[in-house]
PDB file of C-alpha atoms in Angstrom:
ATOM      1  CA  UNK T1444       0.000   0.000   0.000  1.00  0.00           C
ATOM      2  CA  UNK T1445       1.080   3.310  -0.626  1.00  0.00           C
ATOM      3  CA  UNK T1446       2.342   5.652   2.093  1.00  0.00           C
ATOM      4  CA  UNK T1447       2.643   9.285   2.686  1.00  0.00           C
ATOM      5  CA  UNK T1448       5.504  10.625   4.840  1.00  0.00           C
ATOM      6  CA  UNK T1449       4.680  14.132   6.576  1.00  0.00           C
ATOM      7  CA  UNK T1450       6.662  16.047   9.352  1.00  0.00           C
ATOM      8  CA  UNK T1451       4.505  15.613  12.728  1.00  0.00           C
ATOM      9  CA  UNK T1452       5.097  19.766  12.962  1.00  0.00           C
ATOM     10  CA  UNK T1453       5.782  22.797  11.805  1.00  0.00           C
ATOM     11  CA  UNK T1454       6.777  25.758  13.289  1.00  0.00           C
ATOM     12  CA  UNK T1455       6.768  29.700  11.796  1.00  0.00           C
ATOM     13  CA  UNK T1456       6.217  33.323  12.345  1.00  0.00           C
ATOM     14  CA  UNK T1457       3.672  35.250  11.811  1.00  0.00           C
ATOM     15  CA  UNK T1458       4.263  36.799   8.231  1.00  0.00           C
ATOM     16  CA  UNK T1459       6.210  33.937   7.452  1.00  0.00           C
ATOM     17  CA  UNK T1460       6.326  31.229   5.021  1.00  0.00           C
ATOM     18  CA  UNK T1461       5.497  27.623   6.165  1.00  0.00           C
ATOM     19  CA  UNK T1462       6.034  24.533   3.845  1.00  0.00           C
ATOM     20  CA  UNK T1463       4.439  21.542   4.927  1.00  0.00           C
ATOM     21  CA  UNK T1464       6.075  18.742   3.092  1.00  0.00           C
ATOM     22  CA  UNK T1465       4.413  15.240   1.734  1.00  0.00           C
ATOM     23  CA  UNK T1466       6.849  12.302   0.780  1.00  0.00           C
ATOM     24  CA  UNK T1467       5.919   9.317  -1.304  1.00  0.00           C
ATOM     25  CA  UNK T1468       7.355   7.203  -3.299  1.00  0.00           C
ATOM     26  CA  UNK T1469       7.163   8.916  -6.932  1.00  0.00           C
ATOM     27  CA  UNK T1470       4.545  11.282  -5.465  1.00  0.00           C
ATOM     28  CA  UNK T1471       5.154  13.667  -8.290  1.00  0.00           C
ATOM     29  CA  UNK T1472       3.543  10.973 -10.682  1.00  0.00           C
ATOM     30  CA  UNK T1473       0.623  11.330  -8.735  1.00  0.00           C
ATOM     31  CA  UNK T1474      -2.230  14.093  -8.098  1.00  0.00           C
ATOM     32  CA  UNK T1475      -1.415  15.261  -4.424  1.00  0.00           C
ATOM     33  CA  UNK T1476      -4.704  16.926  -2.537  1.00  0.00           C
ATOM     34  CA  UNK T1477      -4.448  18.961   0.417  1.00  0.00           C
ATOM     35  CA  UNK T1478      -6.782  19.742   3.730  1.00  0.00           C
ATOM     36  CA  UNK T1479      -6.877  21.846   6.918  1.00  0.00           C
ATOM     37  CA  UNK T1480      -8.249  20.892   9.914  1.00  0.00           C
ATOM     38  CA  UNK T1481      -8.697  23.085  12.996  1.00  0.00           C
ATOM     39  CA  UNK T1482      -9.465  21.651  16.600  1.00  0.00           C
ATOM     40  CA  UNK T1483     -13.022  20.093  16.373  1.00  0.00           C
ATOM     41  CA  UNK T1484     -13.883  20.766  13.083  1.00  0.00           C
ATOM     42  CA  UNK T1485     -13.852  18.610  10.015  1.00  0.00           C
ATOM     43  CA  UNK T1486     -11.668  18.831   7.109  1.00  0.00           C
ATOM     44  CA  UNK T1487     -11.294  21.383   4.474  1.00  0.00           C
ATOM     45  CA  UNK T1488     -10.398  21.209   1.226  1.00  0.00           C
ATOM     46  CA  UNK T1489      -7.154  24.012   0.543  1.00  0.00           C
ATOM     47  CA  UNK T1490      -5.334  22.540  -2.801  1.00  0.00           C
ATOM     48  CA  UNK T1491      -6.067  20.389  -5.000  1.00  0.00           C
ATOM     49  CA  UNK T1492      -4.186  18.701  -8.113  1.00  0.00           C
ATOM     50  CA  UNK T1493      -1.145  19.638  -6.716  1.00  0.00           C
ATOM     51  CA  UNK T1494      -1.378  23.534  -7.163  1.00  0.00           C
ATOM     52  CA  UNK T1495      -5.188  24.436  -7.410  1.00  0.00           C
ATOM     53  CA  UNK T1496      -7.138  26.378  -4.982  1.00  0.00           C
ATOM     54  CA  UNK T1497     -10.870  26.000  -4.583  1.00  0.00           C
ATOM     55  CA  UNK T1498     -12.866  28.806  -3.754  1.00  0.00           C
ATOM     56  CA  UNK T1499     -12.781  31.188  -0.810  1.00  0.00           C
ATOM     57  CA  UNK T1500      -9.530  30.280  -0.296  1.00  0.00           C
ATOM     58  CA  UNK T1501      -6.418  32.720  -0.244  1.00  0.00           C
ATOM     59  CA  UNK T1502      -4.285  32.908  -2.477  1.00  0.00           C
ATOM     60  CA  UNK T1503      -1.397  32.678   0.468  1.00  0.00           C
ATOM     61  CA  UNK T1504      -2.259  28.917  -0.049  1.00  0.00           C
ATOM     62  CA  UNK T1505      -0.120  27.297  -2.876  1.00  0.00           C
ATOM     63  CA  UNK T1506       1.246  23.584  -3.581  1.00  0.00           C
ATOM     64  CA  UNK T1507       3.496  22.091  -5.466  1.00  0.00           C
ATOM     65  CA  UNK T1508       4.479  18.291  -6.214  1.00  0.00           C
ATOM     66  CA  UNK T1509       7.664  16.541  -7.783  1.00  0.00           C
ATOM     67  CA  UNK T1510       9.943  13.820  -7.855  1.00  0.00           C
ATOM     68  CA  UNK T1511       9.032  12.069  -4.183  1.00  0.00           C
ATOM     69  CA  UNK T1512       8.251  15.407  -2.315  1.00  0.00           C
ATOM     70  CA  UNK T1513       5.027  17.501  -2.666  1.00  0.00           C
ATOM     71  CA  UNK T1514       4.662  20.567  -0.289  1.00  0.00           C
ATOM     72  CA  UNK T1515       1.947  22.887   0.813  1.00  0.00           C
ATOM     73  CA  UNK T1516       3.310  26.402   0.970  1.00  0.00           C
ATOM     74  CA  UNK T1517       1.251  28.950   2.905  1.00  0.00           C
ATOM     75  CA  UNK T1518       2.786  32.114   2.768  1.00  0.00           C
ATOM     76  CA  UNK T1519       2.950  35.389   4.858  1.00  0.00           C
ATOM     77  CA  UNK T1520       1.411  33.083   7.714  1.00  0.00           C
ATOM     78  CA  UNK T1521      -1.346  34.205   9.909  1.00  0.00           C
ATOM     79  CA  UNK T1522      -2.536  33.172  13.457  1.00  0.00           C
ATOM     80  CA  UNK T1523      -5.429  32.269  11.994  1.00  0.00           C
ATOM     81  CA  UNK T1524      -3.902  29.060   9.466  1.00  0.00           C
ATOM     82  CA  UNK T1525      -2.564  27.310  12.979  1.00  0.00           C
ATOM     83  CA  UNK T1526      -4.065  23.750  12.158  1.00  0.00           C
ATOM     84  CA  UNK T1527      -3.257  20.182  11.211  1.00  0.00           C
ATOM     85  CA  UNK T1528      -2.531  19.555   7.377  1.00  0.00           C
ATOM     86  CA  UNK T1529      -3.055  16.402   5.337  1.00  0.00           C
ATOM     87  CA  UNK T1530      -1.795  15.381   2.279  1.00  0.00           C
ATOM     88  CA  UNK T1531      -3.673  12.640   0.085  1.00  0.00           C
ATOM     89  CA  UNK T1532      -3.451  11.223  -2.945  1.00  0.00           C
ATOM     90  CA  UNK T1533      -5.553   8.357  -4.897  1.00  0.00           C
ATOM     91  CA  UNK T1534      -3.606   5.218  -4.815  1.00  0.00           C
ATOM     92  CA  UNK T1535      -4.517   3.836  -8.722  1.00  0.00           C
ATOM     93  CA  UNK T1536      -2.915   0.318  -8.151  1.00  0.00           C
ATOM     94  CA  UNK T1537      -5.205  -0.458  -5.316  1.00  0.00           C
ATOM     95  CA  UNK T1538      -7.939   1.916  -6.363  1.00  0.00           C
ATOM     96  CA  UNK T1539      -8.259   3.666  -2.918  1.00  0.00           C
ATOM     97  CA  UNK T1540      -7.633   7.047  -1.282  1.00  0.00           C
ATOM     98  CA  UNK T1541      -4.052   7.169   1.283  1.00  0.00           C
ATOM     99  CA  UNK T1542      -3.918   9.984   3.842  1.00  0.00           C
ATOM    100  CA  UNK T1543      -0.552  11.016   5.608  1.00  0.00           C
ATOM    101  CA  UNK T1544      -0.127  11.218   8.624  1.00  0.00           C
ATOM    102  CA  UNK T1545      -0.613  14.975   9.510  1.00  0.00           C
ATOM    103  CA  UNK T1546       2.092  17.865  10.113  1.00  0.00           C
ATOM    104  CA  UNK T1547       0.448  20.006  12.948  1.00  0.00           C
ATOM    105  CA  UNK T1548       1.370  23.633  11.792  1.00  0.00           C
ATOM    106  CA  UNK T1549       2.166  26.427  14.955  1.00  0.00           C
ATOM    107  CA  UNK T1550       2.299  29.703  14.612  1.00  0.00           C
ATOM    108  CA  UNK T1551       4.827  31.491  17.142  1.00  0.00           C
TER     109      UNK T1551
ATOM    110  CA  UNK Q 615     -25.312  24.139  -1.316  1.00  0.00           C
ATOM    111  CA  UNK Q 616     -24.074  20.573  -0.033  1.00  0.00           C
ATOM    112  CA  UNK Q 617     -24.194  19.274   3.033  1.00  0.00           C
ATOM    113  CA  UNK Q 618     -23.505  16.096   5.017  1.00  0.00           C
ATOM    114  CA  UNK Q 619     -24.233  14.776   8.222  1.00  0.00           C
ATOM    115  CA  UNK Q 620     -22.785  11.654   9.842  1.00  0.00           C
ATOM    116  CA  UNK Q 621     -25.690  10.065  12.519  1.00  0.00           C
ATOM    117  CA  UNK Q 622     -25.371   6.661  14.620  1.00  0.00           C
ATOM    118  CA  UNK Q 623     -24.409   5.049  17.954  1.00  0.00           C
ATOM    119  CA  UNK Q 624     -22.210   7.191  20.480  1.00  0.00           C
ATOM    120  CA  UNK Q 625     -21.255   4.331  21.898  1.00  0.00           C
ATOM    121  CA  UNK Q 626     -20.572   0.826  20.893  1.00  0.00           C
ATOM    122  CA  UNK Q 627     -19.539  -2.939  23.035  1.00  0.00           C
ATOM    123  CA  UNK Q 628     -16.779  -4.360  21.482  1.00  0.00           C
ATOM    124  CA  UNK Q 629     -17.867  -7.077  19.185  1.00  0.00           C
ATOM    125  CA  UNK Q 630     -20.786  -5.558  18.326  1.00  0.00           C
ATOM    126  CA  UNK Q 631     -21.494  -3.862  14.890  1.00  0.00           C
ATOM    127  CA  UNK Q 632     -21.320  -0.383  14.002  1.00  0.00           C
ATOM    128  CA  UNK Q 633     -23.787   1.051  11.569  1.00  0.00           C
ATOM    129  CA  UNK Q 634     -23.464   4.908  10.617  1.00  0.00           C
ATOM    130  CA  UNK Q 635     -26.000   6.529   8.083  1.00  0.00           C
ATOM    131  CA  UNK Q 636     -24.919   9.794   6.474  1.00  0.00           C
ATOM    132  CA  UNK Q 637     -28.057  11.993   5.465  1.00  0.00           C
ATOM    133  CA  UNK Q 638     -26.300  14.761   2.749  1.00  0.00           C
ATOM    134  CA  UNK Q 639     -28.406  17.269   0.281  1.00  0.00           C
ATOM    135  CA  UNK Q 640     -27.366  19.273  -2.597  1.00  0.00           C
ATOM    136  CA  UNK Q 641     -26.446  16.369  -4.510  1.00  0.00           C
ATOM    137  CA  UNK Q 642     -27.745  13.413  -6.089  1.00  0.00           C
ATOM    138  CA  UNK Q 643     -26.161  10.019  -5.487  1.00  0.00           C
ATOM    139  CA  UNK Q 644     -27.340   8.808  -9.158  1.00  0.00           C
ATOM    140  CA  UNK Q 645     -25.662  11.733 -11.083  1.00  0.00           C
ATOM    141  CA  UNK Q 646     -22.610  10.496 -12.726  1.00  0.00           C
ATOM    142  CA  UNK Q 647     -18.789  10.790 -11.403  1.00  0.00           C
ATOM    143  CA  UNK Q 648     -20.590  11.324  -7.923  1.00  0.00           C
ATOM    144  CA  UNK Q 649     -19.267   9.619  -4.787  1.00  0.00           C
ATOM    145  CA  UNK Q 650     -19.486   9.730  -0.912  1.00  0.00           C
ATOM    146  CA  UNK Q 651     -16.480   8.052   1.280  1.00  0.00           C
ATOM    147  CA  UNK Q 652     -16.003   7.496   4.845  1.00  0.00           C
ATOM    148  CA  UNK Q 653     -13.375   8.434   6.766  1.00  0.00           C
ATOM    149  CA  UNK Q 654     -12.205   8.609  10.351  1.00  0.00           C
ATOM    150  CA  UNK Q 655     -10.276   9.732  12.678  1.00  0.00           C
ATOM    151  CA  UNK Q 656      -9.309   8.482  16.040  1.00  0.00           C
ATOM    152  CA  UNK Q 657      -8.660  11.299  18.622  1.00  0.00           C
ATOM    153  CA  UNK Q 658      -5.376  12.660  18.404  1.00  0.00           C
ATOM    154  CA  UNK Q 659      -4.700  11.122  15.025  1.00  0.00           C
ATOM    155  CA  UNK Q 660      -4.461  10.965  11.762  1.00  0.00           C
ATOM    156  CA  UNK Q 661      -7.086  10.628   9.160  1.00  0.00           C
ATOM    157  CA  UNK Q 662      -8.000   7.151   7.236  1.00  0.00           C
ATOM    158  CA  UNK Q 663     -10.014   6.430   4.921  1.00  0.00           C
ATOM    159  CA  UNK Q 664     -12.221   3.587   5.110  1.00  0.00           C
ATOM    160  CA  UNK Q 665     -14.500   3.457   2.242  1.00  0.00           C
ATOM    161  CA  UNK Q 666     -16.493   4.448  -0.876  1.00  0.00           C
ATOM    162  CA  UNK Q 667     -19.010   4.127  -2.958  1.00  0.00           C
ATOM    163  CA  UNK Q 668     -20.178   5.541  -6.325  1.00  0.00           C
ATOM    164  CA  UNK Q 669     -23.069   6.470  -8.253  1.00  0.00           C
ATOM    165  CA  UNK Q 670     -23.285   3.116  -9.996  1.00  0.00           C
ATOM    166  CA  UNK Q 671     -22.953   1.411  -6.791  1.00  0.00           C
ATOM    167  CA  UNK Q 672     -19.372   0.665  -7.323  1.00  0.00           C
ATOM    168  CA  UNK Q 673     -17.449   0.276  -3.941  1.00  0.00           C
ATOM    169  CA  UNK Q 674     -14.227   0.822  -2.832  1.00  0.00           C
ATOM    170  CA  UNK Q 675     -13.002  -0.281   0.811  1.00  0.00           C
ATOM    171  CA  UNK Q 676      -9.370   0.325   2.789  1.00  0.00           C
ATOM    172  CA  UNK Q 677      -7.709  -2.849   2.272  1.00  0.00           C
ATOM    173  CA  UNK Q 678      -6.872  -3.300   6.106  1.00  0.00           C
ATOM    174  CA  UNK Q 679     -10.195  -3.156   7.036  1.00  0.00           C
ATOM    175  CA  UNK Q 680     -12.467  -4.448   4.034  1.00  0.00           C
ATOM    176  CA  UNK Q 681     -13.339  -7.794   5.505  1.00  0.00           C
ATOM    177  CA  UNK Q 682     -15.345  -6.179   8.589  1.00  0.00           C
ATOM    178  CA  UNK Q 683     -16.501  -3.213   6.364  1.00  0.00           C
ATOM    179  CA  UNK Q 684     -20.037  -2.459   3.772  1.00  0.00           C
ATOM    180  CA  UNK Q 685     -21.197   0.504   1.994  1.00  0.00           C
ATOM    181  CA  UNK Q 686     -24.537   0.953   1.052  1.00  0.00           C
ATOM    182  CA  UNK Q 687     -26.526   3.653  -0.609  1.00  0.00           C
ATOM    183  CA  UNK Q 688     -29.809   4.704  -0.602  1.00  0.00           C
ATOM    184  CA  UNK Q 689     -30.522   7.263  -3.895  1.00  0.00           C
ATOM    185  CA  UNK Q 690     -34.093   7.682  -2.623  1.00  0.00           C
ATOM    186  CA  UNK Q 691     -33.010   8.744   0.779  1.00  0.00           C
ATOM    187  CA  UNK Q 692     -30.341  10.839  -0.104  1.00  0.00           C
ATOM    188  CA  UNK Q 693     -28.253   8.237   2.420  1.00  0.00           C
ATOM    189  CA  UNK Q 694     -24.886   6.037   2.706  1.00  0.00           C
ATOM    190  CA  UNK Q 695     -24.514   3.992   5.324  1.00  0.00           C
ATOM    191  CA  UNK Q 696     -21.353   2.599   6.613  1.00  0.00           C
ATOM    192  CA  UNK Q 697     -21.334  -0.589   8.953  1.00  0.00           C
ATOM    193  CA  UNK Q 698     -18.715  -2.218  10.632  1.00  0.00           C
ATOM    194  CA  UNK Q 699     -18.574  -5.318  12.274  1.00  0.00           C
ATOM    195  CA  UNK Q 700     -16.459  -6.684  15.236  1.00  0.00           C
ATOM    196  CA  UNK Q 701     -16.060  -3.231  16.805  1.00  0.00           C
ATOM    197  CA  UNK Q 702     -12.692  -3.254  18.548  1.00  0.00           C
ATOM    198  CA  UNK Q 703     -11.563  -0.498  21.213  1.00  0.00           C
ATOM    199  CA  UNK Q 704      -9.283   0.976  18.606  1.00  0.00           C
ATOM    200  CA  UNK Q 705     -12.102   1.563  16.290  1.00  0.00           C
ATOM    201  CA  UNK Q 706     -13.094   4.569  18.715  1.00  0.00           C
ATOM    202  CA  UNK Q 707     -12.625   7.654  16.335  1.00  0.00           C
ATOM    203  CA  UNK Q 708     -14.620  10.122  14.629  1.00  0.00           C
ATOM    204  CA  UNK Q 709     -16.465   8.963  11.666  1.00  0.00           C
ATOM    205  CA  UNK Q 710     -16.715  11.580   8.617  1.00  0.00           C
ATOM    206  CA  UNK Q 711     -18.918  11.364   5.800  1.00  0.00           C
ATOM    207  CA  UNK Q 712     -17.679  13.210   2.667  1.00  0.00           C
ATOM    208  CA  UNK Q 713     -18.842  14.163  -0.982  1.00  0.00           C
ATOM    209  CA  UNK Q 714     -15.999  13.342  -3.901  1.00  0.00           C
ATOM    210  CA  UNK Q 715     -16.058  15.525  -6.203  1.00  0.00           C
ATOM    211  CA  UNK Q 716     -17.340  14.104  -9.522  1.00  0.00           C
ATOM    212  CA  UNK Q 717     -14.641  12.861 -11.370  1.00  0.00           C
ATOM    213  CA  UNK Q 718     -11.889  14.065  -9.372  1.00  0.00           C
ATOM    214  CA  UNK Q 719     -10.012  12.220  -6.426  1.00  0.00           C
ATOM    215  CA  UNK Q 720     -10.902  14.301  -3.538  1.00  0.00           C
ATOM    216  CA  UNK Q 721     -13.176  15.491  -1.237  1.00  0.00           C
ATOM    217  CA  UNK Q 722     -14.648  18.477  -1.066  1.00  0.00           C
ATOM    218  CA  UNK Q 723     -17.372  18.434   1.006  1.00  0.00           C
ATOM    219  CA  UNK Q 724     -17.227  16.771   4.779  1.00  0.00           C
ATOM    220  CA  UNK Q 725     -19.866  16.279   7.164  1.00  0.00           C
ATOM    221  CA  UNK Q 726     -18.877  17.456  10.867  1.00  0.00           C
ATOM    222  CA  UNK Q 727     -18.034  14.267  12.034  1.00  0.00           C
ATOM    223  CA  UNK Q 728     -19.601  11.627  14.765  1.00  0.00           C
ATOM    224  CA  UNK Q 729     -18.102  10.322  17.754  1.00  0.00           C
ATOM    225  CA  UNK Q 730     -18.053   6.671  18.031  1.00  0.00           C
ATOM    226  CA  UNK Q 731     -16.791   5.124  21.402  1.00  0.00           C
ATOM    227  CA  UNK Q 732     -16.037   1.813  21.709  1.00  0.00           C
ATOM    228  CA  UNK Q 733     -16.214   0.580  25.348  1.00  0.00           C
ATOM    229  CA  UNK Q 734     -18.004  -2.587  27.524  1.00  0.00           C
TER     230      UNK Q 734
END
């Protein structure tokens, strides 16, 4: 099965840039999707196909995938974008989606 | 607008068999490219994804849990329910619901979420 490496945390500054990185093996072969969860609240959708952003959410929010690293970059960060991030991709060979484990995202 | 939301048991006996319905609106479960997964969450932990199942009543299920796992759907209803057998004290989580976008290998619409505790 496939698996999808993340960093348990990340830590930045306000104003910052935080990348939030997603390994797999050939990841970049794959479409990487990307979600933020806050405490006690459900998922939500930030990229998607690597680099798209669906509505309502900022621009600040940008991906990237390639080789076995994809990465969530959220730039000039705000209080507000302290969360837990998940990566996921659909694994084709066993027809089933594959989660990561998380990278819990502080901001100082 | 779409919504989801995750109903069922707050609490479970080990061995016994979890069944979780999710009600959703704003989409119709017979429209092509449509589909509605399960996924959970135990606290403190990561996410995993457990199953799906599309408009023409293909299914998909986590291959570490398929043999105790069925997806159902009910087009009339607007419903998909999830059951589980064997409940285990690790299966205590938070069960999501969630819409798949058409085509496209994610989700973009969750439910809130249901706390299921497993305990004697």
């Amino acid at each position: 099965s496939y698996v999808l490496t993340q960093p348990p945390s990340v830590s930045v500054a306000p104003g910052k840039t935080a990348r939030i990185t997603c390994g797999g093996n050939n990841i970049g072969s794959k479409s990487v999707h990307w979600y933020q969860q806050k405490p006690g609240q459900a998922p939500v959708l930030v990229i998607y196909y690597d680099s798209d952003r669906p509505s309502g959410i900022p621009e600040r929010f940008s991906g990237s995938n390639s080789g076995n690293t994809a990465t969530l970059t959220i730039s000039r960060v705000e209080a507000g974008d302290e969360a837990d991030y998940y990566c996921q991709v659909w694994d084709s060979s066993s027809d089933h989606a594959v989660f990561g484990g998380g990278t819990q995202l502080t901001v100082l | 607008q779409i919504t989801l939301k995750e109903s069922g048991p707050t609490l479970v006996k080990p061995t016994q068999t979890l069944t979780l319905t999710c009600t959703f609106s704003g989409f119709s479960l017979s429209t092509s490219g449509v589909g509605v997964g399960w996924i959970r969450q135990p606290p403190g932990k990561a996410l995993e994804w457990l199953a799906l199942i599309y408009w023409d009543d293909d299914k998909r299920y986590s291959p570490s849990l398929k043999s105790r796992l069925t997806i159902t759907k009910d087009t009339s209803k607007n419903q998909v329910v999830l059951t589980m057998t064997n409940m285990d004290p690790v299966d205590t989580a938070t069960y999501y619901c969630a819409h798949r976008h058409p085509g496209d290998p994610f989700f973009d619409y969750w439910g809130q979420g249901t706390l299921v505790t497993v305990s004697s």
